[in-house]
């Protein structure tokens, strides 16, 4: 091959690679790439929204629903739905990752952020853990800093509609960064405590933290 021929080939190669760069070739494409990186290991995406619970879906009407926020807090409160909705409202778009391996992208929630609730009740310095108690007897636990993270909320709406009874309405917890069993449906009481207390699944072989990115499924 002469130097001239080599030069032509190089120029063509460079031109092709420049074109790829412009087109972002060999990169999966922004959409696919985002997809790849938002699916935790071992999960698969679903478009529907499966229902998972202990088989009892308590019938708590919007008029009956009451939430008690107590334990190691300066200002314990009891809230009706009307009172919850009178607090500052927030919206959040987040993905659901269930330990049974389904993930559902882009769930649009409305409700009250955990930060708003924390500002209202003012946890004492010794408070380190948060225990959720639900109307069906279910419990689950997270560290206080996990509860205080971005996107964590008490949600009353999903995709612009009140959360249905089968999905935990009138009000459920949403903790998007962790497996969905940490997100209590039909939430009844939020307890701030010094000591951790494993919840329903945490006592039955499931991981105490439940970070899907680390595949913390089981104990
Ligand atoms: N009160 C209550 N909350 C609960 C549960 C439950 O049985 N009772 N199941 C958990 C589990 S294992 C999952 S995967 C999600 C399911 O929520 P979904 O039915 O809205 O999909 O709720 C979590 N929160
Ligand atoms: Mo689950």
Coordinates of N, CA and C and ligand atoms in Angstrom, one line a residue:
X1 N 0.8 -1.2 0.0 CA 0.0 0.0 0.0 C 0.9 1.3 0.0
X2 N 0.6 2.2 -0.9 CA 1.4 3.4 -0.9 C 0.9 4.3 0.2
X3 N 1.8 5.3 0.4 CA 1.4 6.3 1.5 C 0.1 7.0 1.1
X4 N 0.0 7.3 -0.2 CA -1.2 8.0 -0.7 C -2.5 7.2 -0.4
X5 N -2.4 5.9 -0.7 CA -3.6 5.0 -0.5 C -3.9 5.0 1.0
X6 N -2.8 4.9 1.8 CA -3.0 4.8 3.3 C -3.7 6.1 3.8
X7 N -3.3 7.2 3.2 CA -3.9 8.5 3.6 C -5.3 8.6 3.3
X8 N -5.7 8.1 2.1 CA -7.2 8.1 1.7 C -8.0 7.2 2.7
X9 N -7.4 6.0 3.0 CA -8.1 5.2 3.9 C -8.3 5.8 5.3
X10 N -7.2 6.4 5.8 CA -7.2 7.1 7.1 C -8.3 8.2 7.1
X11 N -8.3 9.0 6.0 CA -9.2 10.1 5.9 C -10.7 9.6 6.0
X12 N -10.9 8.5 5.2 CA -12.3 7.9 5.2 C -12.6 7.3 6.6
X13 N -11.6 6.7 7.2 CA -11.9 6.2 8.6 C -12.2 7.3 9.6
X14 N -11.4 8.3 9.5 CA -11.7 9.4 10.4 C -13.0 10.1 10.2
X15 N -13.3 10.2 8.9 CA -14.6 10.8 8.5 C -15.8 9.9 9.0
X16 N -15.6 8.6 8.9 CA -16.7 7.7 9.4 C -16.8 7.8 10.9
X17 N -15.7 7.9 11.6 CA -15.8 8.0 13.0 C -16.3 9.3 13.5
X18 N -16.0 10.3 12.7 CA -16.6 11.6 13.1 C -18.1 11.6 12.9
X19 N -18.6 10.9 11.9 CA -20.0 10.8 11.6 C -20.6 10.0 12.8
X20 N -20.0 8.9 13.2 CA -20.5 8.1 14.3 C -20.6 9.0 15.6
X21 N -19.6 9.8 15.8 CA -19.6 10.7 17.0 C -20.8 11.6 16.9
X22 N -21.1 12.2 15.7 CA -22.2 13.1 15.5 C -23.5 12.4 15.8
X23 N -23.5 11.1 15.3 CA -24.8 10.3 15.4 C -24.8 9.5 16.7
X24 N -23.8 9.6 17.5 CA -23.6 8.9 18.8 C -23.7 7.4 18.6
X25 N -23.2 6.9 17.4 CA -23.2 5.5 17.1 C -22.3 4.8 18.1
X26 N -22.5 3.5 18.3 CA -21.8 2.6 19.3 C -22.2 3.0 20.7
X27 N -22.8 4.1 20.9 CA -23.4 4.4 22.2 C -24.8 3.9 21.9
X28 N -25.4 3.2 22.9 CA -26.7 2.6 22.6 C -27.8 3.6 22.2
X29 N -27.5 4.9 22.3 CA -28.5 5.9 22.0 C -29.0 6.3 23.3
X30 N -29.2 7.7 23.4 CA -29.6 8.2 24.7 C -30.7 7.4 25.5
X31 N -31.7 7.1 24.7 CA -32.8 6.4 25.3 C -32.5 5.0 25.9
X32 N -31.8 4.3 25.0 CA -31.4 2.9 25.4 C -30.4 3.0 26.6
X33 N -29.5 3.9 26.4 CA -28.5 4.0 27.5 C -29.2 4.3 28.8
X34 N -30.1 5.2 28.8 CA -30.8 5.6 30.1 C -31.5 4.4 30.6
X35 N -32.1 3.6 29.7 CA -32.8 2.4 30.0 C -31.9 1.4 30.8
X36 N -30.7 1.2 30.1 CA -29.8 0.3 30.6 C -29.4 0.6 32.1
X37 N -29.2 1.9 32.3 CA -28.6 2.3 33.6 C -29.7 2.5 34.6
X38 N -31.0 2.4 34.2 CA -32.0 2.6 35.2 C -32.6 1.3 35.7
X39 N -32.1 0.2 35.1 CA -32.7 -1.1 35.5 C -31.7 -1.8 36.4
X40 N -32.0 -1.9 37.6 CA -31.0 -2.6 38.6 C -30.8 -4.1 38.2
X41 N -29.7 -4.7 38.7 CA -29.4 -6.0 38.3 C -30.5 -7.0 38.6
X42 N -30.8 -7.9 37.6 CA -31.8 -9.0 37.8 C -33.2 -8.5 37.7
X43 N -33.5 -7.2 37.4 CA -34.9 -6.7 37.2 C -35.3 -6.8 35.7
X44 N -36.6 -6.8 35.5 CA -37.1 -6.6 34.1 C -38.2 -5.6 34.1
X45 N -38.3 -4.8 33.1 CA -39.3 -3.7 33.0 C -40.7 -4.3 32.7
X46 N -41.7 -3.8 33.4 CA -43.1 -4.1 33.1 C -43.8 -2.8 32.8
X47 N -44.9 -2.9 32.0 CA -45.6 -1.7 31.7 C -46.9 -1.6 32.6
X48 N -47.3 -2.7 33.1 CA -48.5 -2.7 34.0 C -48.0 -2.4 35.4
X49 N -48.9 -2.5 36.3 CA -48.5 -2.2 37.7 C -49.1 -3.3 38.6
X50 N -48.2 -4.4 38.8 CA -48.7 -5.5 39.6 C -49.1 -5.1 41.1
X51 N -50.0 -5.8 41.6 CA -50.5 -5.6 43.0 C -49.8 -6.7 43.9
X52 N -49.2 -6.2 45.0 CA -48.6 -7.2 45.9 C -48.9 -6.7 47.3
X53 N -49.5 -7.6 48.1 CA -49.7 -7.3 49.5 C -50.0 -8.6 50.2
X54 N -50.5 -8.6 51.4 CA -50.7 -9.8 52.2 C -52.0 -10.4 52.0
X55 N -52.7 -9.9 51.0 CA -54.0 -10.5 50.6 C -55.2 -9.8 51.2
X56 N -54.9 -8.9 52.1 CA -56.0 -8.1 52.8 C -55.8 -6.7 52.4
X57 N -56.8 -6.1 51.7 CA -56.7 -4.7 51.3 C -57.7 -3.9 52.1
X58 N -57.2 -3.3 53.2 CA -58.1 -2.6 54.1 C -58.9 -1.5 53.4
X59 N -60.1 -1.4 53.8 CA -61.0 -0.4 53.2 C -61.0 0.8 54.0
X60 N -60.0 1.6 53.9 CA -59.9 2.9 54.7 C -60.4 4.0 53.7
X61 N -61.5 4.6 54.1 CA -62.1 5.6 53.2 C -61.3 6.9 53.4
X62 N -61.4 7.8 52.5 CA -60.7 9.1 52.6 C -61.1 9.8 53.9
X63 N -62.4 9.6 54.3 CA -62.9 10.3 55.5 C -62.3 9.7 56.8
X64 N -62.0 8.4 56.7 CA -61.6 7.6 57.9 C -60.1 7.7 58.1
X65 N -59.4 7.9 57.0 CA -57.9 7.7 57.1 C -57.3 8.7 58.0
X66 N -56.4 8.2 58.9 CA -55.7 9.1 59.8 C -54.3 8.6 60.0
X67 N -53.4 9.5 60.0 CA -52.0 9.1 60.1 C -51.4 9.7 61.4
X68 N -50.8 8.8 62.2 CA -50.1 9.3 63.4 C -48.6 9.3 63.2
X69 N -48.0 10.4 63.5 CA -46.5 10.5 63.3 C -46.0 10.8 64.7
X70 N -45.2 9.9 65.2 CA -44.9 10.0 66.6 C -43.5 9.3 67.0
X71 N -43.3 9.0 68.2 CA -42.0 8.4 68.6 C -41.1 9.5 69.1
X72 N -39.8 9.4 68.7 CA -38.8 10.4 69.1 C -38.9 11.7 68.3
X73 N -40.0 12.5 68.5 CA -40.2 13.7 67.7 C -40.6 14.8 68.7
X74 N -40.2 16.0 68.4 CA -40.6 17.2 69.3 C -42.1 17.5 69.2
X75 N -42.7 17.3 68.0 CA -44.0 17.6 67.8 C -44.9 16.5 67.1
X76 N -45.3 15.5 67.9 CA -46.1 14.4 67.3 C -47.4 15.0 66.7
X77 N -47.8 14.4 65.6 CA -49.0 14.9 64.9 C -49.9 13.7 64.5
X78 N -51.2 14.1 64.4 CA -52.1 13.1 63.9 C -52.8 13.9 62.7
X79 N -52.8 13.3 61.5 CA -53.3 14.0 60.3 C -54.4 13.3 59.7
X80 N -55.5 14.0 59.3 CA -56.5 13.5 58.4 C -56.1 13.8 57.0
X81 N -56.8 13.2 56.0 CA -56.4 13.4 54.6 C -56.5 14.9 54.3
X82 N -57.6 15.6 54.8 CA -57.7 17.0 54.6 C -56.5 17.8 55.1
X83 N -56.1 17.4 56.3 CA -54.9 18.1 56.9 C -53.6 17.8 56.1
X84 N -53.5 16.6 55.6 CA -52.3 16.2 54.8 C -52.3 17.0 53.5
X85 N -53.4 17.2 52.9 CA -53.5 17.9 51.6 C -53.3 19.4 51.9
X86 N -53.5 19.9 53.1 CA -53.3 21.3 53.4 C -51.8 21.6 53.6
X87 N -51.0 20.6 53.7 CA -49.5 20.8 53.8 C -49.0 21.1 52.5
X88 N -47.8 21.5 52.4 CA -47.1 21.8 51.1 C -47.1 20.5 50.3
X89 N -47.6 20.6 49.1 CA -47.6 19.4 48.2 C -46.4 19.3 47.3
X90 N -46.0 18.1 47.0 CA -44.9 17.9 46.0 C -45.3 16.9 45.0
X91 N -44.5 16.9 43.9 CA -44.7 15.9 42.9 C -43.3 15.2 42.6
X92 N -43.4 14.0 42.2 CA -42.1 13.3 41.9 C -42.3 12.2 40.9
X93 N -41.4 12.1 40.0 CA -41.4 11.0 39.0 C -40.4 10.0 39.4
X94 N -40.8 8.8 39.6 CA -39.8 7.8 40.0 C -40.1 6.4 39.6
X95 N -39.1 5.5 39.6 CA -39.2 4.2 39.2 C -39.5 3.2 40.4
X96 N -40.2 2.2 40.1 CA -40.5 1.2 41.2 C -39.7 0.0 40.9
X97 N -39.0 -0.6 41.9 CA -38.3 -1.8 41.8 C -38.8 -2.8 42.8
X98 N -39.5 -3.8 42.4 CA -40.0 -4.8 43.3 C -39.0 -6.0 43.4
X99 N -38.9 -6.5 44.6 CA -38.0 -7.6 44.8 C -38.4 -8.9 44.0
X100 N -39.6 -9.0 43.6 CA -40.0 -10.1 42.8 C -39.6 -9.9 41.3
X101 N -38.8 -8.9 41.1 CA -38.0 -8.7 39.8 C -38.7 -7.8 38.8
X102 N -39.8 -7.2 39.1 CA -40.4 -6.3 38.1 C -40.0 -4.8 38.5
X103 N -39.8 -4.0 37.5 CA -39.6 -2.6 37.7 C -40.5 -1.8 36.8
X104 N -41.0 -0.8 37.3 CA -42.0 0.1 36.5 C -41.4 1.5 36.5
X105 N -41.2 2.0 35.3 CA -40.6 3.3 35.2 C -41.6 4.5 35.3
X106 N -41.1 5.6 35.6 CA -41.8 6.9 35.5 C -43.2 6.9 36.1
X107 N -43.2 6.6 37.4 CA -44.5 6.8 38.2 C -44.6 8.2 38.7
X108 N -45.7 8.8 38.4 CA -45.8 10.2 38.7 C -46.7 10.3 40.0
X109 N -46.0 10.7 41.1 CA -46.7 10.7 42.4 C -46.9 12.2 42.8
X110 N -48.0 12.3 43.6 CA -48.2 13.6 44.3 C -48.5 13.3 45.7
X111 N -48.1 14.2 46.6 CA -48.3 14.0 48.0 C -47.5 15.0 48.8
X112 N -47.0 14.5 50.0 CA -46.2 15.4 50.9 C -44.9 14.7 51.0
X113 N -43.8 15.5 50.8 CA -42.5 15.0 50.9 C -42.1 14.6 52.3
X114 N -41.2 13.6 52.5 CA -40.8 13.2 53.8 C -40.1 14.4 54.5
X115 N -39.5 15.3 53.7 CA -38.8 16.4 54.3 C -39.8 17.4 54.9
X116 N -40.9 17.6 54.3 CA -42.0 18.4 54.8 C -42.5 17.8 56.1
X117 N -42.7 16.5 56.1 CA -43.2 15.9 57.3 C -42.1 16.0 58.5
X118 N -40.9 15.8 58.1 CA -39.8 15.9 59.1 C -39.7 17.3 59.7
X119 N -39.9 18.3 58.8 CA -39.9 19.7 59.3 C -41.1 20.0 60.3
X120 N -42.2 19.3 60.0 CA -43.4 19.4 60.8 C -43.2 18.8 62.2
X121 N -42.7 17.6 62.3 CA -42.6 16.8 63.5 C -41.3 17.0 64.3
X122 N -40.3 17.5 63.6 CA -38.9 17.7 64.2 C -38.4 16.5 65.0
X123 N -37.8 15.5 64.4 CA -37.3 14.4 65.1 C -36.2 14.8 66.1
X124 N -36.2 14.1 67.2 CA -35.1 14.4 68.2 C -33.8 13.9 67.7
X125 N -32.7 14.4 68.3 CA -31.4 14.1 67.9 C -31.1 12.6 68.0
X126 N -31.8 11.9 68.9 CA -31.5 10.4 69.1 C -32.2 9.6 68.0
X127 N -33.2 10.2 67.3 CA -33.9 9.4 66.3 C -33.0 9.0 65.2
X128 N -33.0 7.7 64.9 CA -32.1 7.2 63.8 C -32.9 6.3 62.8
X129 N -34.1 5.9 63.2 CA -34.8 4.9 62.4 C -36.3 5.3 62.2
X130 N -36.9 4.9 61.2 CA -38.3 5.2 60.9 C -39.0 3.8 60.7
X131 N -40.1 3.6 61.5 CA -40.8 2.4 61.3 C -42.2 2.8 60.8
X132 N -42.7 2.1 59.7 CA -44.0 2.3 59.2 C -44.9 1.2 59.6
X133 N -46.1 1.6 60.0 CA -47.2 0.7 60.4 C -48.3 1.0 59.5
X134 N -48.9 -0.1 59.0 CA -50.0 0.1 58.0 C -51.3 -0.5 58.5
X135 N -52.4 -0.1 57.9 CA -53.8 -0.6 58.3 C -54.0 -2.1 58.2
X136 N -53.2 -2.8 57.4 CA -53.3 -4.2 57.3 C -52.4 -5.0 58.3
X137 N -51.7 -4.2 59.1 CA -50.8 -4.9 60.1 C -49.4 -5.0 59.6
X138 N -49.2 -4.6 58.3 CA -47.9 -4.7 57.7 C -47.0 -3.6 58.4
X139 N -45.7 -3.9 58.5 CA -44.7 -3.0 59.0 C -43.5 -3.0 58.1
X140 N -42.7 -2.0 58.1 CA -41.4 -2.0 57.4 C -40.6 -0.8 58.0
X141 N -39.3 -0.9 57.8 CA -38.4 0.0 58.5 C -37.3 0.5 57.5
X142 N -36.9 1.8 57.8 CA -35.8 2.4 57.0 C -35.0 3.2 58.0
X143 N -33.7 3.5 57.6 CA -32.9 4.5 58.4 C -33.5 5.9 58.2
X144 N -33.4 6.8 59.1 CA -33.9 8.1 59.0 C -33.3 8.9 57.8
X145 N -32.1 8.7 57.5 CA -31.5 9.4 56.4 C -32.1 8.9 55.0
X146 N -32.5 7.6 55.0 CA -33.1 7.0 53.8 C -34.5 7.7 53.7
X147 N -35.2 7.8 54.8 CA -36.5 8.4 54.8 C -36.4 9.9 54.3
X148 N -35.4 10.5 54.7 CA -35.2 12.0 54.5 C -34.7 12.3 53.0
X149 N -34.5 11.2 52.2 CA -33.9 11.4 50.9 C -34.8 12.0 49.9
X150 N -34.3 12.5 48.8 CA -35.1 13.0 47.7 C -36.1 12.0 47.2
X151 N -37.2 12.5 46.8 CA -38.3 11.7 46.2 C -39.1 10.8 47.1
X152 N -38.7 10.8 48.4 CA -39.5 10.0 49.4 C -40.7 10.8 49.8
X153 N -41.9 10.2 49.8 CA -43.1 11.0 50.1 C -44.2 10.1 50.6
X154 N -45.2 10.8 51.1 CA -46.5 10.2 51.4 C -47.4 10.5 50.3
X155 N -47.7 9.6 49.4 CA -48.4 9.9 48.2 C -49.9 9.6 48.3
X156 N -50.7 10.5 47.8 CA -52.1 10.3 47.7 C -52.6 10.2 46.2
X157 N -51.7 10.5 45.3 CA -52.1 10.5 43.9 C -51.0 9.8 43.0
X158 N -51.5 9.1 42.0 CA -50.6 8.4 41.1 C -51.1 8.7 39.7
X159 N -50.3 9.3 38.8 CA -50.7 9.6 37.5 C -51.9 10.6 37.4
X160 N -51.9 11.4 38.4 CA -53.0 12.4 38.5 C -54.3 12.0 39.1
X161 N -54.4 10.7 39.5 CA -55.6 10.2 40.2 C -55.3 9.7 41.6
X162 N -56.4 9.8 42.4 CA -56.2 9.2 43.8 C -55.7 7.8 43.7
X163 N -54.7 7.4 44.6 CA -54.2 6.1 44.6 C -55.4 5.1 45.0
X164 N -55.5 4.1 44.2 CA -56.6 3.2 44.4 C -56.3 2.3 45.6
X165 N -57.4 1.8 46.2 CA -57.3 0.9 47.4 C -56.3 -0.2 47.2
X166 N -56.3 -0.9 46.0 CA -55.4 -2.0 45.9 C -53.9 -1.6 45.9
X167 N -53.6 -0.4 45.6 CA -52.3 0.1 45.6 C -51.9 0.9 46.8
X168 N -52.8 0.9 47.8 CA -52.5 1.5 49.1 C -53.2 2.8 49.5
X169 N -54.1 3.2 48.6 CA -54.9 4.4 48.9 C -55.7 4.3 50.1
X170 N -56.0 5.4 50.8 CA -55.8 6.8 50.3 C -54.4 7.3 50.3
X171 N -53.5 6.7 51.2 CA -52.2 7.3 51.3 C -51.2 6.1 51.5
X172 N -50.1 6.1 50.7 CA -49.0 5.2 50.9 C -47.7 5.9 50.9
X173 N -46.7 5.2 51.4 CA -45.4 5.7 51.4 C -44.7 5.4 50.0
X174 N -43.8 6.2 49.5 CA -43.0 5.9 48.3 C -41.6 6.2 48.6
X175 N -40.8 5.2 48.6 CA -39.3 5.3 48.8 C -38.6 4.7 47.6
X176 N -38.5 5.5 46.5 CA -38.1 5.0 45.2 C -36.7 4.3 45.1
X177 N -35.8 4.7 45.9 CA -34.4 4.1 45.8 C -34.3 2.7 46.3
X178 N -35.3 2.2 47.0 CA -35.2 0.9 47.6 C -36.3 0.0 47.0
X179 N -36.1 -1.3 47.3 CA -37.2 -2.3 46.8 C -38.5 -1.8 47.4
X180 N -39.5 -2.1 46.6 CA -40.9 -1.5 46.9 C -41.5 -2.1 48.2
X181 N -41.0 -3.1 48.7 CA -41.6 -3.6 50.0 C -41.4 -2.6 51.1
X182 N -40.4 -1.7 50.9 CA -40.1 -0.6 51.9 C -41.2 0.5 51.8
X183 N -42.0 0.5 50.8 CA -43.0 1.5 50.6 C -44.4 1.0 51.1
X184 N -44.7 1.4 52.3 CA -45.9 0.9 53.0 C -47.2 1.4 52.3
X185 N -48.1 0.5 52.0 CA -49.4 0.9 51.5 C -50.3 1.2 52.7
X186 N -51.4 1.9 52.6 CA -52.3 2.2 53.7 C -51.6 2.6 54.9
X187 N -50.7 3.5 54.8 CA -49.9 3.9 56.0 C -50.8 4.5 57.1
X188 N -50.5 4.0 58.3 CA -51.3 4.4 59.5 C -50.5 5.2 60.6
X189 N -49.3 4.7 60.7 CA -48.4 5.3 61.7 C -47.0 5.4 61.3
X190 N -46.3 6.5 61.5 CA -44.9 6.6 61.2 C -44.2 6.9 62.5
X191 N -43.4 6.0 62.9 CA -42.7 6.0 64.2 C -41.2 6.3 64.1
X192 N -40.8 7.4 64.7 CA -39.3 7.7 64.7 C -38.7 7.0 66.0
X193 N -37.6 6.3 65.8 CA -37.1 5.6 67.0 C -35.6 5.7 67.0
X194 N -35.0 5.4 68.1 CA -33.6 5.3 68.3 C -33.1 4.0 67.8
X195 N -33.8 2.9 68.0 CA -33.4 1.6 67.6 C -34.1 1.1 66.4
X196 N -33.5 0.3 65.6 CA -34.1 -0.2 64.4 C -35.1 -1.4 64.8
X197 N -36.0 -1.6 64.0 CA -37.0 -2.7 64.3 C -37.4 -3.3 63.0
X198 N -36.9 -4.5 62.7 CA -37.2 -5.2 61.4 C -38.7 -5.3 61.2
X199 N -39.2 -5.0 60.0 CA -40.6 -5.1 59.7 C -41.0 -6.5 59.2
X200 N -42.2 -6.6 58.6 CA -42.8 -7.9 58.2 C -41.8 -8.7 57.4
X201 N -41.4 -8.2 56.3 CA -40.5 -9.0 55.4 C -39.1 -9.0 55.9
X202 N -38.7 -8.0 56.6 CA -37.3 -8.0 57.1 C -37.1 -9.1 58.2
X203 N -38.2 -9.5 58.8 CA -38.2 -10.6 59.8 C -38.3 -11.9 59.1
X204 N -38.6 -11.9 57.9 CA -38.8 -13.2 57.1 C -37.8 -13.4 56.0
X205 N -36.6 -13.0 56.3 CA -35.5 -13.4 55.4 C -35.1 -12.3 54.4
X206 N -35.8 -11.2 54.4 CA -35.5 -10.1 53.4 C -34.5 -9.2 54.0
X207 N -33.7 -8.5 53.2 CA -32.6 -7.7 53.6 C -33.1 -6.5 54.4
X208 N -32.4 -6.1 55.4 CA -32.8 -5.0 56.2 C -32.8 -3.6 55.5
X209 N -31.9 -3.5 54.5 CA -31.8 -2.2 53.8 C -32.6 -2.3 52.5
X210 N -32.3 -3.2 51.6 CA -33.1 -3.4 50.4 C -32.8 -2.5 49.2
X211 N -31.5 -2.2 49.0 CA -31.1 -1.4 47.9 C -31.0 -2.2 46.6
X212 N -31.9 -2.0 45.6 CA -31.9 -2.8 44.4 C -30.6 -2.7 43.6
X213 N -29.9 -1.6 43.7 CA -28.6 -1.4 43.0 C -27.6 -2.3 43.5
X214 N -27.7 -2.7 44.8 CA -26.7 -3.7 45.3 C -27.3 -5.1 45.4
X215 N -28.5 -5.2 44.8 CA -29.3 -6.5 44.9 C -29.4 -7.0 46.3
X216 N -29.8 -6.1 47.2 CA -30.0 -6.5 48.6 C -31.4 -7.1 48.8
X217 N -31.6 -8.3 48.2 CA -32.9 -8.9 48.3 C -33.1 -9.6 49.6
X218 N -32.2 -10.5 49.9 CA -32.3 -11.4 51.0 C -31.3 -11.1 52.1
X219 N -31.6 -11.5 53.3 CA -30.8 -11.3 54.4 C -29.4 -11.9 54.2
Ligands
LIG1 N1 -49.4 -2.2 54.0 C1 -48.7 -2.9 53.1 N2 -47.8 -2.3 52.4 C2 -47.0 -3.0 51.5 C3 -47.2 -4.4 51.3 C4 -48.2 -5.0 52.1 O1 -48.4 -6.2 52.1 N3 -48.9 -4.2 53.0 N4 -46.4 -5.1 50.4 C5 -45.2 -4.5 50.0 C6 -44.6 -5.1 48.8 S1 -43.8 -6.6 49.0 C7 -44.7 -4.4 47.5 S2 -43.9 -5.1 46.2 C8 -45.4 -3.2 47.3 C9 -46.5 -3.5 46.3 O2 -47.2 -2.3 46.0 P1 -48.3 -2.3 44.9 O3 -49.3 -3.4 45.2 O4 -48.9 -1.0 44.8 O5 -47.5 -2.7 43.6 O6 -46.1 -2.8 48.5 C10 -45.3 -3.0 49.7 N5 -46.1 -2.3 50.8
LIG2 MO1 -42.6 -6.7 46.9

